Short mmCIF file of C-alpha atoms and ligand atoms in Angstrom, two decimals:
data_model
loop_
_atom_site.label_atom_id
_atom_site.label_comp_id
_atom_site.label_asym_id
_atom_site.label_seq_id
_atom_site.Cartn_x
_atom_site.Cartn_y
_atom_site.Cartn_z
CA MET A 1 -5.34 32.98 -68.87
CA SER A 2 -8.18 32.78 -66.16
CA LYS A 3 -10.21 35.81 -65.41
CA LEU A 4 -11.81 36.94 -62.16
CA LYS A 5 -15.68 36.96 -62.71
CA ILE A 6 -17.16 39.62 -60.67
CA ALA A 7 -21.02 40.15 -60.47
CA ILE A 8 -22.58 43.43 -59.84
CA GLN A 9 -26.08 44.87 -59.78
CA LYS A 10 -27.23 45.56 -63.43
CA SER A 11 -29.48 48.59 -62.33
CA GLY A 12 -30.45 49.83 -59.04
CA ARG A 13 -29.02 51.29 -55.78
CA LEU A 14 -25.97 49.40 -55.82
CA ASN A 15 -25.00 49.72 -59.60
CA GLU A 16 -23.33 52.99 -59.83
CA LYS A 17 -21.32 52.69 -56.50
CA SER A 18 -20.20 49.25 -57.45
CA VAL A 19 -19.07 50.39 -61.01
CA ALA A 20 -17.51 53.39 -59.25
CA LEU A 21 -15.51 51.09 -56.75
CA LEU A 22 -14.07 49.06 -59.67
CA GLU A 23 -13.14 52.17 -61.62
CA GLU A 24 -11.49 53.66 -58.57
CA CYS A 25 -9.37 50.33 -58.36
CA GLY A 26 -7.94 51.31 -61.87
CA LEU A 27 -10.02 48.87 -63.94
CA LYS A 28 -11.03 50.11 -67.29
CA PHE A 29 -14.11 48.42 -68.85
CA PRO A 30 -16.94 49.49 -71.06
CA ASN A 31 -19.99 50.24 -69.03
CA GLY A 32 -23.71 50.97 -70.23
CA GLY A 33 -25.12 50.13 -73.71
CA GLY A 34 -27.22 47.38 -72.05
CA LYS A 35 -24.31 44.73 -72.24
CA LEU A 36 -24.64 41.84 -69.66
CA ILE A 37 -21.16 40.93 -69.53
CA THR A 38 -18.10 43.04 -70.15
CA GLU A 39 -14.20 42.72 -69.88
CA SER A 40 -11.59 44.95 -68.49
CA SER A 41 -9.00 45.89 -70.85
CA ASN A 42 -6.39 46.43 -68.00
CA PHE A 43 -7.12 43.80 -65.61
CA PRO A 44 -8.06 39.99 -65.81
CA VAL A 45 -11.53 40.37 -64.99
CA GLU A 46 -14.95 39.75 -66.40
CA ILE A 47 -17.87 41.87 -65.27
CA LEU A 48 -21.40 40.42 -65.06
CA PHE A 49 -24.42 42.57 -64.62
CA LEU A 50 -27.27 40.66 -62.94
CA ARG A 51 -30.19 41.34 -60.58
CA ASP A 52 -28.79 41.46 -56.99
CA ASP A 53 -31.13 38.59 -55.75
CA ASP A 54 -29.46 36.36 -58.42
CA ILE A 55 -25.92 37.07 -57.39
CA PRO A 56 -25.67 34.86 -54.37
CA GLN A 57 -26.69 31.91 -56.31
CA TYR A 58 -24.29 32.52 -59.04
CA VAL A 59 -21.48 33.01 -56.63
CA GLU A 60 -22.26 29.70 -54.69
CA GLN A 61 -22.21 27.91 -58.04
CA ASN A 62 -18.72 29.62 -58.80
CA VAL A 63 -20.47 30.93 -62.15
CA ALA A 64 -19.24 34.51 -60.74
CA HIS A 65 -16.27 34.11 -58.44
CA ILE A 66 -17.14 37.31 -56.41
CA GLY A 67 -20.18 39.67 -56.16
CA ILE A 68 -21.25 42.84 -54.55
CA ILE A 69 -24.52 42.74 -52.85
CA GLY A 70 -26.06 44.15 -49.64
CA GLU A 71 -25.59 42.28 -46.49
CA ASN A 72 -29.40 41.89 -46.36
CA VAL A 73 -29.36 40.02 -49.54
CA PHE A 74 -26.52 37.96 -48.41
CA LEU A 75 -28.23 36.82 -45.24
CA GLU A 76 -31.62 36.28 -46.95
CA SER A 77 -30.21 33.98 -49.47
CA GLN A 78 -28.81 31.48 -47.15
CA LYS A 79 -26.31 30.61 -49.66
CA GLN A 80 -22.86 29.09 -48.79
CA ILE A 81 -20.80 32.08 -49.68
CA ASN A 82 -18.31 34.34 -47.87
CA ILE A 83 -18.23 38.01 -46.94
CA VAL A 84 -14.68 39.06 -47.70
CA GLU A 85 -14.95 42.78 -47.39
CA LYS A 86 -17.37 45.40 -46.10
CA LEU A 87 -17.53 48.10 -48.73
CA ASN A 88 -18.81 51.14 -46.60
CA PHE A 89 -21.59 52.19 -49.12
CA SER A 90 -25.48 51.85 -49.52
CA GLY A 91 -25.80 51.65 -45.81
CA CYS A 92 -29.49 51.01 -44.64
CA ARG A 93 -31.16 49.10 -42.11
CA LEU A 94 -33.89 46.27 -42.10
CA SER A 95 -36.42 47.43 -39.65
CA LEU A 96 -39.91 46.53 -38.35
CA ALA A 97 -42.51 49.15 -38.64
CA VAL A 98 -46.17 49.55 -37.59
CA PRO A 99 -48.97 51.95 -38.31
CA LYS A 100 -47.83 55.27 -36.66
CA GLU A 101 -51.04 55.33 -34.27
CA THR A 102 -49.95 51.81 -32.90
CA ASP A 103 -49.42 51.87 -29.10
CA TYR A 104 -46.23 50.03 -29.34
CA GLU A 105 -44.63 48.89 -26.15
CA GLY A 106 -41.97 46.33 -27.21
CA ILE A 107 -41.23 43.31 -29.45
CA SER A 108 -43.98 41.15 -27.77
CA PHE A 109 -46.42 43.41 -29.69
CA PHE A 110 -45.79 40.97 -32.57
CA ASN A 111 -47.06 37.91 -31.08
CA ASP A 112 -49.88 36.46 -32.99
CA LYS A 113 -49.75 39.37 -35.56
CA LYS A 114 -49.11 39.34 -39.11
CA VAL A 115 -45.93 40.97 -40.64
CA ALA A 116 -45.45 41.72 -44.31
CA THR A 117 -41.79 41.20 -45.65
CA SER A 118 -39.57 40.41 -48.56
CA TYR A 119 -37.12 39.15 -45.88
CA PRO A 120 -38.91 36.01 -44.57
CA ASN A 121 -35.47 34.12 -43.48
CA ILE A 122 -34.05 36.95 -41.74
CA LEU A 123 -37.15 37.83 -39.90
CA GLN A 124 -38.22 34.33 -38.95
CA ASN A 125 -34.56 33.97 -37.21
CA TYR A 126 -35.13 37.41 -35.56
CA PHE A 127 -38.48 36.46 -34.28
CA ASN A 128 -37.09 32.99 -32.98
CA GLU A 129 -34.22 34.70 -31.49
CA ASN A 130 -36.57 36.77 -29.45
CA GLN A 131 -39.38 34.11 -28.90
CA ILE A 132 -42.13 35.89 -30.92
CA LYS A 133 -44.70 33.50 -32.66
CA ALA A 134 -45.93 35.77 -35.50
CA THR A 135 -47.13 35.09 -39.18
CA ILE A 136 -44.86 36.19 -41.83
CA GLU A 137 -46.51 37.29 -44.97
CA VAL A 138 -44.19 37.10 -47.89
CA ILE A 139 -44.46 39.79 -50.57
CA SER A 140 -41.84 41.05 -52.97
CA GLY A 141 -42.49 44.72 -53.29
CA SER A 142 -44.40 47.74 -52.13
CA VAL A 143 -44.17 46.17 -48.72
CA GLU A 144 -45.14 49.53 -47.04
CA ILE A 145 -48.64 49.53 -48.31
CA ALA A 146 -49.58 46.17 -46.67
CA PRO A 147 -50.78 47.51 -43.29
CA GLY A 148 -52.95 50.34 -44.91
CA ILE A 149 -54.76 47.73 -47.08
CA GLY A 150 -55.25 45.35 -44.21
CA LEU A 151 -52.78 42.48 -45.39
CA ALA A 152 -50.53 42.78 -42.12
CA ASP A 153 -50.30 44.44 -38.75
CA GLY A 154 -46.76 45.64 -39.40
CA ILE A 155 -43.95 45.18 -42.05
CA CYS A 156 -40.22 44.42 -42.08
CA ASP A 157 -38.52 46.19 -44.95
CA ILE A 158 -35.38 48.29 -45.80
CA VAL A 159 -35.20 51.91 -44.41
CA SER A 160 -32.50 54.50 -45.11
CA SER A 161 -33.91 57.97 -44.67
CA GLY A 162 -37.40 56.99 -43.19
CA SER A 163 -39.12 58.92 -45.65
CA THR A 164 -41.17 56.09 -47.42
CA LEU A 165 -42.36 54.83 -43.81
CA LEU A 166 -43.51 58.31 -42.84
CA SER A 167 -45.21 58.93 -46.06
CA ASN A 168 -47.21 55.72 -45.71
CA GLY A 169 -48.29 56.46 -42.17
CA LEU A 170 -45.87 53.84 -40.40
CA LYS A 171 -43.20 54.23 -37.64
CA GLU A 172 -40.03 52.17 -37.44
CA VAL A 173 -39.88 50.36 -33.98
CA GLU A 174 -37.06 47.68 -34.14
CA ILE A 175 -34.01 47.46 -36.19
CA VAL A 176 -33.69 43.89 -37.16
CA LEU A 177 -30.34 44.34 -39.10
CA LYS A 178 -27.85 46.99 -40.12
CA SER A 179 -26.68 46.46 -43.57
CA GLN A 180 -24.20 47.79 -46.26
CA ALA A 181 -22.69 46.55 -49.38
CA VAL A 182 -20.34 43.77 -49.14
CA LEU A 183 -18.10 41.84 -51.39
CA VAL A 184 -18.93 38.16 -51.37
CA SER A 185 -16.88 35.32 -52.66
CA SER A 186 -17.24 31.58 -53.64
CA GLN A 187 -15.93 29.17 -51.41
CA ASN A 188 -14.30 27.16 -54.39
CA LEU A 189 -11.77 29.49 -55.90
CA ASP A 190 -8.92 27.88 -57.67
CA GLU A 191 -5.36 29.12 -57.00
CA GLU A 192 -5.12 31.45 -59.93
CA ILE A 193 -8.46 33.21 -59.47
CA GLN A 194 -7.56 33.48 -55.83
CA SER A 195 -4.42 35.42 -56.76
CA ILE A 196 -6.23 37.93 -59.06
CA LEU A 197 -8.83 38.29 -56.40
CA ASN A 198 -5.91 39.11 -53.78
CA LYS A 199 -4.69 41.72 -56.08
CA LEU A 200 -8.07 43.35 -56.49
CA LEU A 201 -8.64 43.01 -52.63
CA PHE A 202 -5.58 44.97 -52.23
CA ARG A 203 -6.54 47.75 -54.59
CA ILE A 204 -10.03 47.86 -52.71
CA ARG A 205 -8.57 48.26 -49.39
CA SER A 206 -6.34 50.93 -50.70
CA VAL A 207 -9.25 52.82 -52.10
CA GLN A 208 -11.17 52.59 -48.92
CA LYS A 209 -8.31 53.58 -46.60
CA ALA A 210 -7.77 56.67 -48.80
CA LYS A 211 -11.55 57.55 -48.03
CA GLU A 212 -10.94 57.17 -44.38
O1 LIG B 301 -33.26 45.01 -59.45
P1 LIG B 301 -32.73 44.32 -58.34
O2 LIG B 301 -33.48 43.25 -57.87
O3 LIG B 301 -31.10 44.37 -58.84
O4 LIG B 301 -32.76 45.43 -57.30
P2 LIG B 301 -33.68 45.68 -56.08
O5 LIG B 301 -34.87 46.61 -56.46
O6 LIG B 301 -34.00 44.36 -55.34
O7 LIG B 301 -32.59 46.52 -55.05
P3 LIG B 301 -32.46 48.15 -54.90
O8 LIG B 301 -31.57 48.45 -56.13
O9 LIG B 301 -33.61 48.71 -54.49
O10 LIG B 301 -31.28 47.88 -53.37
C1 LIG B 301 -30.30 47.21 -53.51
C2 LIG B 301 -29.66 47.25 -52.16
O11 LIG B 301 -29.52 48.58 -51.85
C3 LIG B 301 -30.57 46.69 -50.99
O12 LIG B 301 -30.46 45.09 -50.98
C4 LIG B 301 -29.88 47.48 -49.94
O13 LIG B 301 -28.98 46.64 -49.49
C5 LIG B 301 -29.42 48.66 -50.43
N1 LIG B 301 -30.45 49.92 -49.88
C6 LIG B 301 -29.92 50.99 -49.28
C7 LIG B 301 -31.67 49.97 -49.99
C8 LIG B 301 -32.04 51.27 -49.70
N2 LIG B 301 -30.90 51.87 -49.15
C9 LIG B 301 -33.42 51.69 -49.51
N3 LIG B 301 -33.79 52.66 -49.27
N4 LIG B 301 -32.68 49.14 -50.81
C10 LIG B 301 -33.76 49.56 -50.73
N5 LIG B 301 -34.33 50.70 -50.28
C11 LIG B 301 -35.78 51.01 -50.35
C12 LIG B 301 -36.69 50.40 -49.45
O14 LIG B 301 -36.98 49.08 -49.71
C13 LIG B 301 -37.81 51.11 -49.22
O15 LIG B 301 -38.87 50.91 -50.10
O16 LIG B 301 -36.06 52.48 -50.24
C14 LIG B 301 -37.31 52.76 -49.38
C15 LIG B 301 -36.94 53.35 -48.08
O17 LIG B 301 -36.19 54.43 -48.22
P4 LIG B 301 -36.12 55.61 -47.44
O18 LIG B 301 -35.05 56.41 -47.77
O19 LIG B 301 -37.62 56.18 -47.74
O20 LIG B 301 -36.01 55.16 -45.96
ZN1 LIG B 302 -33.44 42.62 -55.83
#
């Protein structure tokens, strides 16, 4: 019998809540011990533990049928996959920030400026929509230190409480995107897999409803 393959984050901010959601749906499976793939004992699913950035590609290629990622990772990936459900956890925003002493009067500030980010695709679209011509400096982590070390005039990064910006002398000036965890799916599901997904989705929606 076929199994629905679900990709979730191996470790990080989405891991615990992704595991919890599947457990709340009644799925029993071994979790932990560093296994990268595990099976449920009471539902036809296999769970793959991956880095969140790799999930869109796995899902596009139908290696995983569905996955749980942040909308920010979904959009940045530009992969041909669908959002099937918003999951109401890991809410955050992708924002532009500048050194707090900057005299900021609007988005045109970014014309001819350098902005450091790990989200070049989303940011470029945003600048295009707002007719801003800026240089995007792609870095993969510790984006918040870029202005302080002279690498950029501003940054575009994920913000939740805002305390990281604050402690690096930055202020949030524009929200580029509001994000939350989403369930994504492949566009090439066969009938059997789709029917398992429908059962899981029914449970996910019941769990969500119970929390409203
Ligand atoms: O190892 P892997 O690649 O799988 O994980 P990762 O390090 O890329 O991602 P991870 O675990 O940090 O985040 C996974 C997802 O959680 C993100 O893609 C977002 O959708 C979501 N999320 C929610 C966040 C945050 N909140 C968040 N605060 N992702 C990152 N942050 C970081 C942010 O980059 C910044 O450095 O936290 C800092 C800001 O937090 P505050 O509270 O100080 O504003
Ligand atoms: Zn990642």
